[in-house]
Amino acid sequence: MPFSSPRTADLSPPRVGLFCTCLVDMIRPSIGFAAAKLLEDAGCDVDVPAQTCCGQPAFNSGDRVTARALAEQVIAAFENFDYVVAPSGSCAGMIKAHYPELFAGEPDWMARVDRFCAKVHELVSFLVDVRGVRRVEAAYDGTVTYHDSCSGLRELGVKDQPRALLASVEGLTLAEMADADTCCGFGGTFCVKYPDVSNAIVEKKAANIVASGADTLLAGDLGCLMNMAGKLQRQGRPVVARHVAEVLAGMGDAPALGEPAPEKTP
């Protein structure tokens, strides 16, 4: 087995619904495949039901009616699974921390929503904290630095888990950047509403990434990665960006975020 997972050795496989997220589906599907591989290697039976947005953009923009409608769709699609796992602290945090707000004061809904939210997890924290994964069989030749995305860190407590698994990746060196837990300036709709503020924040983040000496930037949220990778590429910095799941799943040899796919030979 690729994982050391003592807690799960004698248990039947849990059914996990993989919440892929909109950005992964549209921009970087390889993250979804990496997440599925990690979950299967950890002894899970993985399914990807028909799904839609978690509702976070609407929620953060004050459109609670749309956010509520989307939440109902997500609950209906995933509530029969043992666990719901997302390769995004942002989306998992939206569901786990904010869905109860959308149904507050509704007795017919609250118990159902609470049961649902209790089984929602961010990917890497699920592997470590729920499935007991301690190491992965993966290799990556490079020095990486890790960005702690705001929602995963502050809403879900995701910090030590990715670093623990990265420590088991053969050939990988982790170089911590200054202020790794400081916002990158993305913030979903924040970067659209306040582009000047967002740019000033990501300028500082990019400087810290470069100063770490790492050749690869890792994070657990694609939105944050897109924001930071875009700034680094516009600056001409030789730092590539990957989702942490891709490296942990042994898929770190694929083109990095924003890099062209290799041309197919005839």
Tab-separated table of C-alpha atoms in Angstrom:
chain	number	residue	atom	x	y	z
A	1	MET	CA	0.000	0.000	0.000
A	2	PRO	CA	1.308	3.505	-0.804
A	3	PHE	CA	0.217	4.792	2.612
A	4	SER	CA	0.971	3.944	6.194
A	5	SER	CA	-2.541	4.138	7.625
A	6	PRO	CA	-2.815	2.028	10.792
A	7	ARG	CA	-6.260	3.269	11.817
A	8	THR	CA	-7.914	1.896	8.693
A	9	ALA	CA	-6.353	-1.557	8.334
A	10	ASP	CA	-9.330	-3.600	9.533
A	11	LEU	CA	-12.219	-1.374	8.464
A	12	SER	CA	-14.429	-1.656	5.414
A	13	PRO	CA	-13.830	1.163	2.930
A	14	PRO	CA	-15.741	4.342	3.749
A	15	ARG	CA	-17.737	5.870	0.921
A	16	VAL	CA	-16.306	9.278	0.104
A	17	GLY	CA	-17.981	11.839	-2.108
A	18	LEU	CA	-15.312	13.964	-3.784
A	19	PHE	CA	-16.390	17.588	-4.060
A	20	CYS	CA	-14.166	18.686	-6.918
A	21	THR	CA	-14.853	22.472	-6.761
A	22	CYS	CA	-15.602	24.747	-9.702
A	23	LEU	CA	-12.018	25.921	-10.235
A	24	VAL	CA	-10.612	22.398	-10.248
A	25	ASP	CA	-13.262	21.276	-12.713
A	26	MET	CA	-12.727	24.197	-15.099
A	27	ILE	CA	-9.048	25.107	-14.646
A	28	ARG	CA	-7.014	22.213	-13.197
A	29	PRO	CA	-8.759	18.810	-13.371
A	30	SER	CA	-5.496	17.070	-12.487
A	31	ILE	CA	-6.074	18.158	-8.880
A	32	GLY	CA	-9.294	16.162	-8.849
A	33	PHE	CA	-7.524	13.077	-10.175
A	34	ALA	CA	-4.764	13.524	-7.588
A	35	ALA	CA	-7.354	13.843	-4.819
A	36	ALA	CA	-9.137	10.684	-5.965
A	37	LYS	CA	-5.844	8.758	-6.032
A	38	LEU	CA	-4.903	9.901	-2.535
A	39	LEU	CA	-8.295	8.937	-1.169
A	40	GLU	CA	-8.274	5.538	-2.857
A	41	ASP	CA	-4.733	4.854	-1.651
A	42	ALA	CA	-5.981	5.692	1.851
A	43	GLY	CA	-8.547	2.897	1.582
A	44	CYS	CA	-11.613	4.892	0.541
A	45	ASP	CA	-14.309	4.059	-1.985
A	46	VAL	CA	-14.465	7.300	-3.993
A	47	ASP	CA	-17.340	8.622	-6.082
A	48	VAL	CA	-17.823	11.949	-7.859
A	49	PRO	CA	-21.553	12.667	-8.037
A	50	ALA	CA	-23.079	15.345	-10.257
A	51	GLN	CA	-22.385	18.581	-8.426
A	52	THR	CA	-22.447	22.339	-8.599
A	53	CYS	CA	-20.883	25.343	-6.871
A	54	CYS	CA	-20.740	25.309	-3.069
A	55	GLY	CA	-22.277	28.790	-3.065
A	56	GLN	CA	-19.344	30.716	-1.634
A	57	PRO	CA	-19.192	33.505	-4.271
A	58	ALA	CA	-22.887	34.224	-3.778
A	59	PHE	CA	-22.576	34.012	0.012
A	60	ASN	CA	-19.634	36.415	0.138
A	61	SER	CA	-21.465	38.829	-2.170
A	62	GLY	CA	-24.513	38.919	0.099
A	63	ASP	CA	-26.773	36.858	-2.157
A	64	ARG	CA	-28.063	34.475	0.493
A	65	VAL	CA	-30.985	33.301	-1.666
A	66	THR	CA	-28.679	31.883	-4.335
A	67	ALA	CA	-26.220	30.572	-1.751
A	68	ARG	CA	-29.053	28.765	0.020
A	69	ALA	CA	-30.313	27.179	-3.224
A	70	LEU	CA	-26.817	25.941	-4.050
A	71	ALA	CA	-26.349	24.602	-0.530
A	72	GLU	CA	-29.530	22.549	-0.859
A	73	GLN	CA	-28.204	21.054	-4.103
A	74	VAL	CA	-24.862	20.156	-2.509
A	75	ILE	CA	-26.526	18.533	0.502
A	76	ALA	CA	-28.864	16.493	-1.698
A	77	ALA	CA	-25.968	15.290	-3.880
A	78	PHE	CA	-23.599	14.311	-1.063
A	79	GLU	CA	-25.522	13.523	2.110
A	80	ASN	CA	-25.629	9.759	1.546
A	81	PHE	CA	-21.836	9.452	1.631
A	82	ASP	CA	-19.898	8.620	4.778
A	83	TYR	CA	-17.629	11.607	4.157
A	84	VAL	CA	-17.488	14.603	1.832
A	85	VAL	CA	-13.960	15.669	0.915
A	86	ALA	CA	-12.773	18.693	-1.075
A	87	PRO	CA	-9.252	19.559	-2.278
A	88	SER	CA	-9.938	23.111	-1.100
A	89	GLY	CA	-10.057	24.614	2.361
A	90	SER	CA	-12.094	27.448	0.913
A	91	CYS	CA	-14.972	25.307	-0.333
A	92	ALA	CA	-14.838	22.899	2.592
A	93	GLY	CA	-14.795	25.865	4.950
A	94	MET	CA	-17.790	27.407	3.221
A	95	ILE	CA	-19.793	24.230	3.679
A	96	LYS	CA	-18.687	23.337	7.173
A	97	ALA	CA	-18.611	26.815	8.725
A	98	HIS	CA	-21.274	28.738	6.838
A	99	TYR	CA	-24.015	26.360	5.713
A	100	PRO	CA	-25.467	26.387	9.248
A	101	GLU	CA	-25.906	30.168	8.910
A	102	LEU	CA	-28.010	29.695	5.796
A	103	PHE	CA	-30.454	27.413	7.613
A	104	ALA	CA	-30.427	29.040	11.047
A	105	GLY	CA	-33.792	29.073	12.793
A	106	GLU	CA	-35.273	26.307	10.631
A	107	PRO	CA	-35.828	23.219	12.804
A	108	ASP	CA	-36.731	21.053	9.825
A	109	TRP	CA	-33.343	21.749	8.263
A	110	MET	CA	-30.889	22.308	11.099
A	111	ALA	CA	-30.431	18.715	12.255
A	112	ARG	CA	-29.958	17.590	8.656
A	113	VAL	CA	-27.436	20.354	7.943
A	114	ASP	CA	-25.496	19.672	11.150
A	115	ARG	CA	-25.208	15.973	10.300
A	116	PHE	CA	-24.027	16.852	6.817
A	117	CYS	CA	-21.452	19.437	7.879
A	118	ALA	CA	-19.980	17.058	10.446
A	119	LYS	CA	-18.714	14.773	7.663
A	120	VAL	CA	-17.225	17.499	5.427
A	121	HIS	CA	-13.418	17.749	5.346
A	122	GLU	CA	-10.564	19.367	3.481
A	123	LEU	CA	-8.540	16.724	1.625
A	124	VAL	CA	-5.180	16.670	3.428
A	125	SER	CA	-6.646	17.109	6.890
A	126	PHE	CA	-9.006	14.208	6.125
A	127	LEU	CA	-6.102	11.986	5.149
A	128	VAL	CA	-4.118	12.788	8.293
A	129	ASP	CA	-6.751	13.417	10.953
A	130	VAL	CA	-9.475	10.977	9.888
A	131	ARG	CA	-7.723	8.221	7.948
A	132	GLY	CA	-4.512	8.286	9.970
A	133	VAL	CA	-2.188	8.629	6.981
A	134	ARG	CA	1.390	9.276	8.071
A	135	ARG	CA	3.387	9.070	4.858
A	136	VAL	CA	3.004	8.821	1.105
A	137	GLU	CA	4.962	6.967	-1.548
A	138	ALA	CA	5.842	9.910	-3.762
A	139	ALA	CA	8.952	11.671	-4.986
A	140	TYR	CA	9.599	15.275	-5.956
A	141	ASP	CA	13.006	16.654	-6.843
A	142	GLY	CA	12.955	20.218	-5.626
A	143	THR	CA	12.664	22.756	-2.855
A	144	VAL	CA	9.114	23.807	-2.084
A	145	THR	CA	7.511	26.483	0.039
A	146	TYR	CA	3.969	26.194	1.357
A	147	HIS	CA	1.273	28.884	1.541
A	148	ASP	CA	-1.390	28.479	4.229
A	149	SER	CA	-4.649	29.501	2.584
A	150	CYS	CA	-6.879	31.625	4.811
A	151	SER	CA	-10.043	29.517	4.916
A	152	GLY	CA	-8.278	26.205	5.399
A	153	LEU	CA	-6.096	27.616	8.169
A	154	ARG	CA	-8.594	29.753	10.048
A	155	GLU	CA	-11.845	27.866	9.545
A	156	LEU	CA	-10.574	24.285	9.454
A	157	GLY	CA	-7.204	24.277	11.221
A	158	VAL	CA	-5.231	23.020	8.226
A	159	LYS	CA	-1.552	23.756	8.864
A	160	ASP	CA	0.542	20.896	10.203
A	161	GLN	CA	-1.148	18.166	8.142
A	162	PRO	CA	0.240	19.074	4.693
A	163	ARG	CA	3.694	19.657	6.126
A	164	ALA	CA	3.635	16.266	7.843
A	165	LEU	CA	2.900	14.446	4.583
A	166	LEU	CA	5.309	16.569	2.553
A	167	ALA	CA	8.073	15.487	4.938
A	168	SER	CA	7.633	11.931	3.627
A	169	VAL	CA	8.018	12.848	-0.053
A	170	GLU	CA	11.345	11.540	-1.334
A	171	GLY	CA	13.704	14.248	-2.612
A	172	LEU	CA	11.533	17.143	-1.429
A	173	THR	CA	12.914	19.933	0.758
A	174	LEU	CA	10.521	22.314	2.501
A	175	ALA	CA	11.720	25.920	2.865
A	176	GLU	CA	9.260	27.950	4.903
A	177	MET	CA	8.554	31.447	3.605
A	178	ALA	CA	8.079	34.450	5.860
A	179	ASP	CA	4.421	35.058	6.765
A	180	ALA	CA	3.281	31.777	5.220
A	181	ASP	CA	-0.067	32.202	6.960
A	182	THR	CA	-0.710	35.709	5.597
A	183	CYS	CA	-3.362	36.199	2.896
A	184	CYS	CA	-2.181	36.133	-0.720
A	185	GLY	CA	-4.733	38.768	-1.749
A	186	PHE	CA	-7.045	36.517	-3.715
A	187	GLY	CA	-10.085	36.248	-1.478
A	188	GLY	CA	-12.401	35.138	-4.283
A	189	THR	CA	-14.507	38.161	-5.206
A	190	PHE	CA	-12.215	40.374	-3.089
A	191	CYS	CA	-9.577	40.534	-5.835
A	192	VAL	CA	-12.244	41.699	-8.286
A	193	LYS	CA	-13.794	44.301	-6.002
A	194	TYR	CA	-10.495	45.668	-4.680
A	195	PRO	CA	-7.837	44.950	-7.311
A	196	ASP	CA	-5.346	47.540	-6.076
A	197	VAL	CA	-5.420	46.227	-2.516
A	198	SER	CA	-5.262	42.648	-3.777
A	199	ASN	CA	-2.242	43.434	-5.935
A	200	ALA	CA	-0.406	45.095	-3.062
A	201	ILE	CA	-0.961	42.021	-0.900
A	202	VAL	CA	0.189	39.533	-3.531
A	203	GLU	CA	3.268	41.689	-4.228
A	204	LYS	CA	4.398	41.066	-0.651
A	205	LYS	CA	3.508	37.397	-0.871
A	206	ALA	CA	5.498	36.965	-4.091
A	207	ALA	CA	8.526	38.620	-2.487
A	208	ASN	CA	8.357	36.187	0.429
A	209	ILE	CA	8.035	33.227	-1.922
A	210	VAL	CA	11.124	34.272	-3.879
A	211	ALA	CA	13.083	35.029	-0.709
A	212	SER	CA	12.475	31.473	0.536
A	213	GLY	CA	14.724	30.169	-2.248
A	214	ALA	CA	12.143	27.569	-3.255
A	215	ASP	CA	11.658	26.570	-6.874
A	216	THR	CA	8.073	25.390	-6.282
A	217	LEU	CA	5.100	26.985	-4.547
A	218	LEU	CA	2.517	24.669	-3.006
A	219	ALA	CA	-0.884	25.375	-1.484
A	220	GLY	CA	-4.163	23.600	-0.854
A	221	ASP	CA	-6.443	26.056	-2.690
A	222	LEU	CA	-6.377	26.550	-6.440
A	223	GLY	CA	-7.702	30.110	-6.263
A	224	CYS	CA	-4.765	31.187	-4.115
A	225	LEU	CA	-2.344	29.340	-6.381
A	226	MET	CA	-3.711	31.023	-9.494
A	227	ASN	CA	-3.329	34.431	-7.892
A	228	MET	CA	0.239	33.863	-6.718
A	229	ALA	CA	1.337	32.002	-9.847
A	230	GLY	CA	0.012	34.816	-12.024
A	231	LYS	CA	2.017	37.413	-10.106
A	232	LEU	CA	5.186	35.311	-10.152
A	233	GLN	CA	4.872	34.680	-13.890
A	234	ARG	CA	4.265	38.352	-14.652
A	235	GLN	CA	7.397	39.165	-12.684
A	236	GLY	CA	9.363	36.572	-14.625
A	237	ARG	CA	10.209	34.602	-11.485
A	238	PRO	CA	11.449	31.009	-11.961
A	239	VAL	CA	9.030	29.568	-9.405
A	240	VAL	CA	6.363	27.082	-10.469
A	241	ALA	CA	3.062	26.511	-8.658
A	242	ARG	CA	1.342	23.210	-7.913
A	243	HIS	CA	-1.487	22.027	-5.697
A	244	VAL	CA	-0.160	20.049	-2.745
A	245	ALA	CA	-2.341	17.071	-3.710
A	246	GLU	CA	-0.516	16.729	-7.030
A	247	VAL	CA	2.851	16.385	-5.307
A	248	LEU	CA	1.551	14.048	-2.596
A	249	ALA	CA	-0.061	11.834	-5.254
A	250	GLY	CA	3.182	11.543	-7.213
A	251	MET	CA	1.917	13.705	-10.069
A	252	GLY	CA	4.539	16.417	-9.714
A	253	ASP	CA	6.079	15.762	-13.122
A	254	ALA	CA	3.058	17.138	-15.007
A	255	PRO	CA	3.158	20.747	-16.289
A	256	ALA	CA	2.853	23.240	-13.450
A	257	LEU	CA	0.049	25.772	-13.191
A	258	GLY	CA	0.125	28.040	-16.228
A	259	GLU	CA	2.691	25.943	-18.098
A	260	PRO	CA	1.781	24.605	-21.547
A	261	ALA	CA	1.209	20.901	-21.995
A	262	PRO	CA	3.990	19.142	-23.914
A	263	GLU	CA	3.371	18.860	-27.627
A	264	LYS	CA	2.265	15.449	-28.803
A	265	THR	CA	4.590	13.732	-31.204
A	266	PRO	CA	2.941	12.650	-34.455
